[in-house]
């Protein structure tokens, strides 16, 4: 993934944020709601962890996207 072009990384990161993240949020909310409602702090911890965990596998896609494109 580190060898991707800057333009491809930008497009892929936009796709992930616009399509993938809302789908992930819907899946997590539906998964949590399928169980009995846990304690408030347990539910908060689940949402906080799931809100951070999605970014770790995609870190290499997002790295460097907000910076100016490198000249070849």
mmCIF file of N, CA and C in Angstrom:
data_model
loop_
_atom_site.group_PDB
_atom_site.id
_atom_site.type_symbol
_atom_site.label_atom_id
_atom_site.label_comp_id
_atom_site.label_asym_id
_atom_site.label_seq_id
_atom_site.Cartn_x
_atom_site.Cartn_y
_atom_site.Cartn_z
ATOM 1 N N UNK A 1 0.834 -1.192 0.000
ATOM 2 C CA UNK A 1 0.000 0.000 0.000
ATOM 3 C C UNK A 1 0.872 1.246 0.000
ATOM 4 N N UNK A 2 2.083 1.162 0.535
ATOM 5 C CA UNK A 2 2.967 2.322 0.560
ATOM 6 C C UNK A 2 3.417 2.718 -0.842
ATOM 7 N N UNK A 3 3.309 1.825 -1.809
ATOM 8 C CA UNK A 3 3.765 2.103 -3.166
ATOM 9 C C UNK A 3 2.653 2.695 -4.035
ATOM 10 N N UNK A 4 1.469 2.940 -3.449
ATOM 11 C CA UNK A 4 0.369 3.519 -4.210
ATOM 12 C C UNK A 4 0.686 4.962 -4.573
ATOM 13 N N UNK A 5 0.139 5.390 -5.697
ATOM 14 C CA UNK A 5 0.329 6.775 -6.082
ATOM 15 C C UNK A 5 -0.476 7.679 -5.148
ATOM 16 N N UNK A 6 -0.073 8.912 -5.084
ATOM 17 C CA UNK A 6 -0.736 9.885 -4.208
ATOM 18 C C UNK A 6 -2.203 10.049 -4.601
ATOM 19 N N UNK A 7 -2.460 10.103 -5.902
ATOM 20 C CA UNK A 7 -3.832 10.291 -6.388
ATOM 21 C C UNK A 7 -4.706 9.091 -6.011
ATOM 22 N N UNK A 8 -4.170 7.887 -6.137
ATOM 23 C CA UNK A 8 -4.920 6.685 -5.772
ATOM 24 C C UNK A 8 -5.194 6.653 -4.266
ATOM 25 N N UNK A 9 -4.198 7.041 -3.475
ATOM 26 C CA UNK A 9 -4.393 7.095 -2.022
ATOM 27 C C UNK A 9 -5.486 8.092 -1.653
ATOM 28 N N UNK A 10 -5.489 9.258 -2.313
ATOM 29 C CA UNK A 10 -6.523 10.260 -2.044
ATOM 30 C C UNK A 10 -7.907 9.734 -2.374
ATOM 31 N N UNK A 11 -8.042 9.112 -3.528
ATOM 32 C CA UNK A 11 -9.342 8.587 -3.943
ATOM 33 C C UNK A 11 -9.801 7.449 -3.041
ATOM 34 N N UNK A 12 -8.892 6.569 -2.689
ATOM 35 C CA UNK A 12 -9.229 5.447 -1.822
ATOM 36 C C UNK A 12 -9.611 5.924 -0.426
ATOM 37 N N UNK A 13 -8.894 6.897 0.100
ATOM 38 C CA UNK A 13 -9.229 7.405 1.426
ATOM 39 C C UNK A 13 -10.577 8.125 1.414
ATOM 40 N N UNK A 14 -10.889 8.831 0.348
ATOM 41 C CA UNK A 14 -12.196 9.478 0.224
ATOM 42 C C UNK A 14 -13.308 8.435 0.155
ATOM 43 N N UNK A 15 -13.101 7.380 -0.606
ATOM 44 C CA UNK A 15 -14.077 6.295 -0.693
ATOM 45 C C UNK A 15 -14.296 5.637 0.665
ATOM 46 N N UNK A 16 -13.222 5.406 1.379
ATOM 47 C CA UNK A 16 -13.323 4.795 2.708
ATOM 48 C C UNK A 16 -14.114 5.699 3.644
ATOM 49 N N UNK A 17 -13.832 6.990 3.633
ATOM 50 C CA UNK A 17 -14.504 7.905 4.554
ATOM 51 C C UNK A 17 -15.961 8.160 4.180
ATOM 52 N N UNK A 18 -16.272 8.197 2.893
ATOM 53 C CA UNK A 18 -17.630 8.531 2.468
ATOM 54 C C UNK A 18 -18.545 7.302 2.436
ATOM 55 N N UNK A 19 -18.002 6.150 2.065
ATOM 56 C CA UNK A 19 -18.829 4.939 1.949
ATOM 57 C C UNK A 19 -18.532 3.950 3.071
ATOM 58 N N UNK A 20 -17.272 3.643 3.263
ATOM 59 C CA UNK A 20 -16.903 2.590 4.213
ATOM 60 C C UNK A 20 -17.202 2.916 5.661
ATOM 61 N N UNK A 21 -16.901 4.120 6.075
ATOM 62 C CA UNK A 21 -17.115 4.490 7.478
ATOM 63 C C UNK A 21 -18.592 4.507 7.856
ATOM 64 N N UNK A 22 -19.485 5.078 7.053
ATOM 65 C CA UNK A 22 -20.917 4.983 7.416
ATOM 66 C C UNK A 22 -21.431 3.543 7.472
ATOM 67 N N UNK A 23 -20.969 2.692 6.548
ATOM 68 C CA UNK A 23 -21.374 1.283 6.585
ATOM 69 C C UNK A 23 -20.869 0.624 7.858
ATOM 70 N N UNK A 24 -19.630 0.909 8.232
ATOM 71 C CA UNK A 24 -19.058 0.365 9.466
ATOM 72 C C UNK A 24 -19.853 0.831 10.685
ATOM 73 N N UNK A 25 -20.225 2.097 10.720
ATOM 74 C CA UNK A 25 -20.991 2.639 11.842
ATOM 75 C C UNK A 25 -22.346 1.946 11.940
ATOM 76 N N UNK A 26 -23.015 1.774 10.813
ATOM 77 C CA UNK A 26 -24.316 1.101 10.803
ATOM 78 C C UNK A 26 -24.178 -0.343 11.290
ATOM 79 N N UNK A 27 -23.126 -1.029 10.846
ATOM 80 C CA UNK A 27 -22.910 -2.408 11.297
ATOM 81 C C UNK A 27 -22.668 -2.483 12.795
ATOM 82 N N UNK A 28 -21.848 -1.597 13.331
ATOM 83 C CA UNK A 28 -21.563 -1.607 14.767
ATOM 84 C C UNK A 28 -22.819 -1.311 15.574
ATOM 85 N N UNK A 29 -23.578 -0.302 15.168
ATOM 86 C CA UNK A 29 -24.803 0.055 15.904
ATOM 87 C C UNK A 29 -25.799 -1.091 15.868
ATOM 88 N N UNK A 30 -25.960 -1.735 14.707
ATOM 89 C CA UNK A 30 -26.875 -2.877 14.614
ATOM 90 C C UNK A 30 -26.382 -4.058 15.441
ATOM 91 N N UNK A 31 -25.088 -4.274 15.452
ATOM 92 C CA UNK A 31 -24.532 -5.371 16.246
ATOM 93 C C UNK A 31 -24.764 -5.136 17.735
ATOM 94 N N UNK A 32 -24.500 -3.936 18.203
ATOM 95 C CA UNK A 32 -24.693 -3.618 19.623
ATOM 96 C C UNK A 32 -26.173 -3.682 19.989
ATOM 97 N N UNK A 33 -27.051 -3.219 19.119
ATOM 98 C CA UNK A 33 -28.474 -3.211 19.441
ATOM 99 C C UNK A 33 -29.093 -4.608 19.401
ATOM 100 N N UNK A 34 -28.409 -5.568 18.791
ATOM 101 C CA UNK A 34 -28.941 -6.932 18.753
ATOM 102 C C UNK A 34 -28.811 -7.641 20.105
ATOM 103 N N UNK A 35 -27.979 -7.134 20.989
ATOM 104 C CA UNK A 35 -27.824 -7.685 22.333
ATOM 105 C C UNK A 35 -28.654 -6.872 23.318
ATOM 106 N N UNK A 36 -28.817 -7.428 24.524
ATOM 107 C CA UNK A 36 -29.459 -6.644 25.580
ATOM 108 C C UNK A 36 -28.576 -5.442 25.874
ATOM 109 N N UNK A 37 -29.205 -4.346 26.248
ATOM 110 C CA UNK A 37 -28.441 -3.114 26.476
ATOM 111 C C UNK A 37 -27.502 -3.299 27.670
ATOM 112 N N UNK A 38 -26.189 -3.154 27.429
ATOM 113 C CA UNK A 38 -25.228 -3.310 28.533
ATOM 114 C C UNK A 38 -25.216 -2.072 29.431
ATOM 115 N N UNK A 39 -24.431 -2.160 30.466
ATOM 116 C CA UNK A 39 -24.190 -1.034 31.356
ATOM 117 C C UNK A 39 -23.722 0.161 30.517
ATOM 118 N N UNK A 40 -24.056 1.379 30.953
ATOM 119 C CA UNK A 40 -23.713 2.584 30.203
ATOM 120 C C UNK A 40 -22.224 2.668 29.921
ATOM 121 N N UNK A 41 -21.393 2.376 30.910
ATOM 122 C CA UNK A 41 -19.945 2.498 30.735
ATOM 123 C C UNK A 41 -19.391 1.410 29.821
ATOM 124 N N UNK A 42 -19.979 0.231 29.869
ATOM 125 C CA UNK A 42 -19.561 -0.841 28.965
ATOM 126 C C UNK A 42 -19.929 -0.470 27.526
ATOM 127 N N UNK A 43 -21.123 0.052 27.345
ATOM 128 C CA UNK A 43 -21.563 0.477 26.013
ATOM 129 C C UNK A 43 -20.688 1.620 25.490
ATOM 130 N N UNK A 44 -20.363 2.558 26.348
ATOM 131 C CA UNK A 44 -19.484 3.653 25.975
ATOM 132 C C UNK A 44 -18.109 3.140 25.570
ATOM 133 N N UNK A 45 -17.578 2.196 26.320
ATOM 134 C CA UNK A 45 -16.274 1.609 26.011
ATOM 135 C C UNK A 45 -16.310 0.886 24.662
ATOM 136 N N UNK A 46 -17.391 0.154 24.400
ATOM 137 C CA UNK A 46 -17.524 -0.549 23.118
ATOM 138 C C UNK A 46 -17.526 0.445 21.957
ATOM 139 N N UNK A 47 -18.302 1.519 22.095
ATOM 140 C CA UNK A 47 -18.360 2.519 21.022
ATOM 141 C C UNK A 47 -17.035 3.263 20.859
ATOM 142 N N UNK A 48 -16.367 3.560 21.953
ATOM 143 C CA UNK A 48 -15.067 4.230 21.853
ATOM 144 C C UNK A 48 -14.028 3.341 21.169
ATOM 145 N N UNK A 49 -13.981 2.075 21.574
ATOM 146 C CA UNK A 49 -13.019 1.156 20.967
ATOM 147 C C UNK A 49 -13.318 0.922 19.493
ATOM 148 N N UNK A 50 -14.585 0.716 19.158
ATOM 149 C CA UNK A 50 -14.926 0.484 17.750
ATOM 150 C C UNK A 50 -14.725 1.750 16.922
ATOM 151 N N UNK A 51 -14.786 2.907 17.557
ATOM 152 C CA UNK A 51 -14.544 4.155 16.857
ATOM 153 C C UNK A 51 -13.084 4.386 16.535
ATOM 154 N N UNK A 52 -12.199 3.719 17.240
ATOM 155 C CA UNK A 52 -10.763 3.881 17.017
ATOM 156 C C UNK A 52 -10.187 2.713 16.220
ATOM 157 N N UNK A 53 -10.720 1.523 16.434
ATOM 158 C CA UNK A 53 -10.154 0.307 15.837
ATOM 159 C C UNK A 53 -10.194 0.311 14.312
ATOM 160 N N UNK A 54 -11.190 0.922 13.714
ATOM 161 C CA UNK A 54 -11.317 0.891 12.252
ATOM 162 C C UNK A 54 -10.137 1.563 11.554
ATOM 163 N N UNK A 55 -9.509 2.500 12.214
ATOM 164 C CA UNK A 55 -8.455 3.282 11.566
ATOM 165 C C UNK A 55 -7.111 2.556 11.510
ATOM 166 N N UNK A 56 -6.856 1.639 12.416
ATOM 167 C CA UNK A 56 -5.539 0.998 12.460
ATOM 168 C C UNK A 56 -5.196 0.216 11.191
ATOM 169 N N UNK A 57 -6.086 -0.612 10.648
ATOM 170 C CA UNK A 57 -5.708 -1.320 9.413
ATOM 171 C C UNK A 57 -5.577 -0.390 8.206
ATOM 172 N N UNK A 58 -6.172 0.789 8.273
ATOM 173 C CA UNK A 58 -6.172 1.717 7.143
ATOM 174 C C UNK A 58 -5.157 2.845 7.296
ATOM 175 N N UNK A 59 -4.321 2.758 8.301
ATOM 176 C CA UNK A 59 -3.361 3.822 8.583
ATOM 177 C C UNK A 59 -2.445 4.105 7.401
ATOM 178 N N UNK A 60 -2.022 3.066 6.696
ATOM 179 C CA UNK A 60 -1.103 3.288 5.576
ATOM 180 C C UNK A 60 -1.795 3.975 4.398
ATOM 181 N N UNK A 61 -3.109 3.820 4.274
ATOM 182 C CA UNK A 61 -3.838 4.503 3.199
ATOM 183 C C UNK A 61 -3.928 5.990 3.490
ATOM 184 N N UNK A 62 -4.181 6.343 4.752
ATOM 185 C CA UNK A 62 -4.381 7.736 5.120
ATOM 186 C C UNK A 62 -3.083 8.505 5.323
ATOM 187 N N UNK A 63 -1.974 7.808 5.494
ATOM 188 C CA UNK A 63 -0.702 8.476 5.772
ATOM 189 C C UNK A 63 -0.263 9.327 4.578
ATOM 190 N N UNK A 64 -0.077 10.609 4.822
ATOM 191 C CA UNK A 64 0.441 11.521 3.804
ATOM 192 C C UNK A 64 -0.593 12.095 2.862
ATOM 193 N N UNK A 65 -1.870 11.744 3.012
ATOM 194 C CA UNK A 65 -2.883 12.202 2.076
ATOM 195 C C UNK A 65 -3.157 13.698 2.239
ATOM 196 N N UNK A 66 -3.078 14.233 3.423
ATOM 197 C CA UNK A 66 -3.379 15.638 3.646
ATOM 198 C C UNK A 66 -2.252 16.586 3.272
ATOM 199 N N UNK A 67 -1.112 16.043 2.871
ATOM 200 C CA UNK A 67 0.036 16.878 2.526
ATOM 201 C C UNK A 67 0.063 17.123 1.023
ATOM 202 N N UNK A 68 0.863 18.054 0.612
ATOM 203 C CA UNK A 68 0.983 18.365 -0.820
ATOM 204 C C UNK A 68 1.573 17.183 -1.565
ATOM 205 N N UNK A 69 1.183 17.049 -2.814
ATOM 206 C CA UNK A 69 1.674 15.934 -3.633
ATOM 207 C C UNK A 69 3.162 16.110 -3.901
ATOM 208 N N UNK A 70 3.896 14.986 -3.802
ATOM 209 C CA UNK A 70 5.335 15.040 -4.060
ATOM 210 C C UNK A 70 5.592 15.158 -5.545
ATOM 211 N N UNK A 71 6.596 15.939 -5.889
ATOM 212 C CA UNK A 71 6.986 16.090 -7.295
ATOM 213 C C UNK A 71 7.791 14.869 -7.714
ATOM 214 N N UNK A 72 7.521 14.317 -8.907
ATOM 215 C CA UNK A 72 8.270 13.119 -9.365
ATOM 216 C C UNK A 72 9.690 13.418 -9.755
#
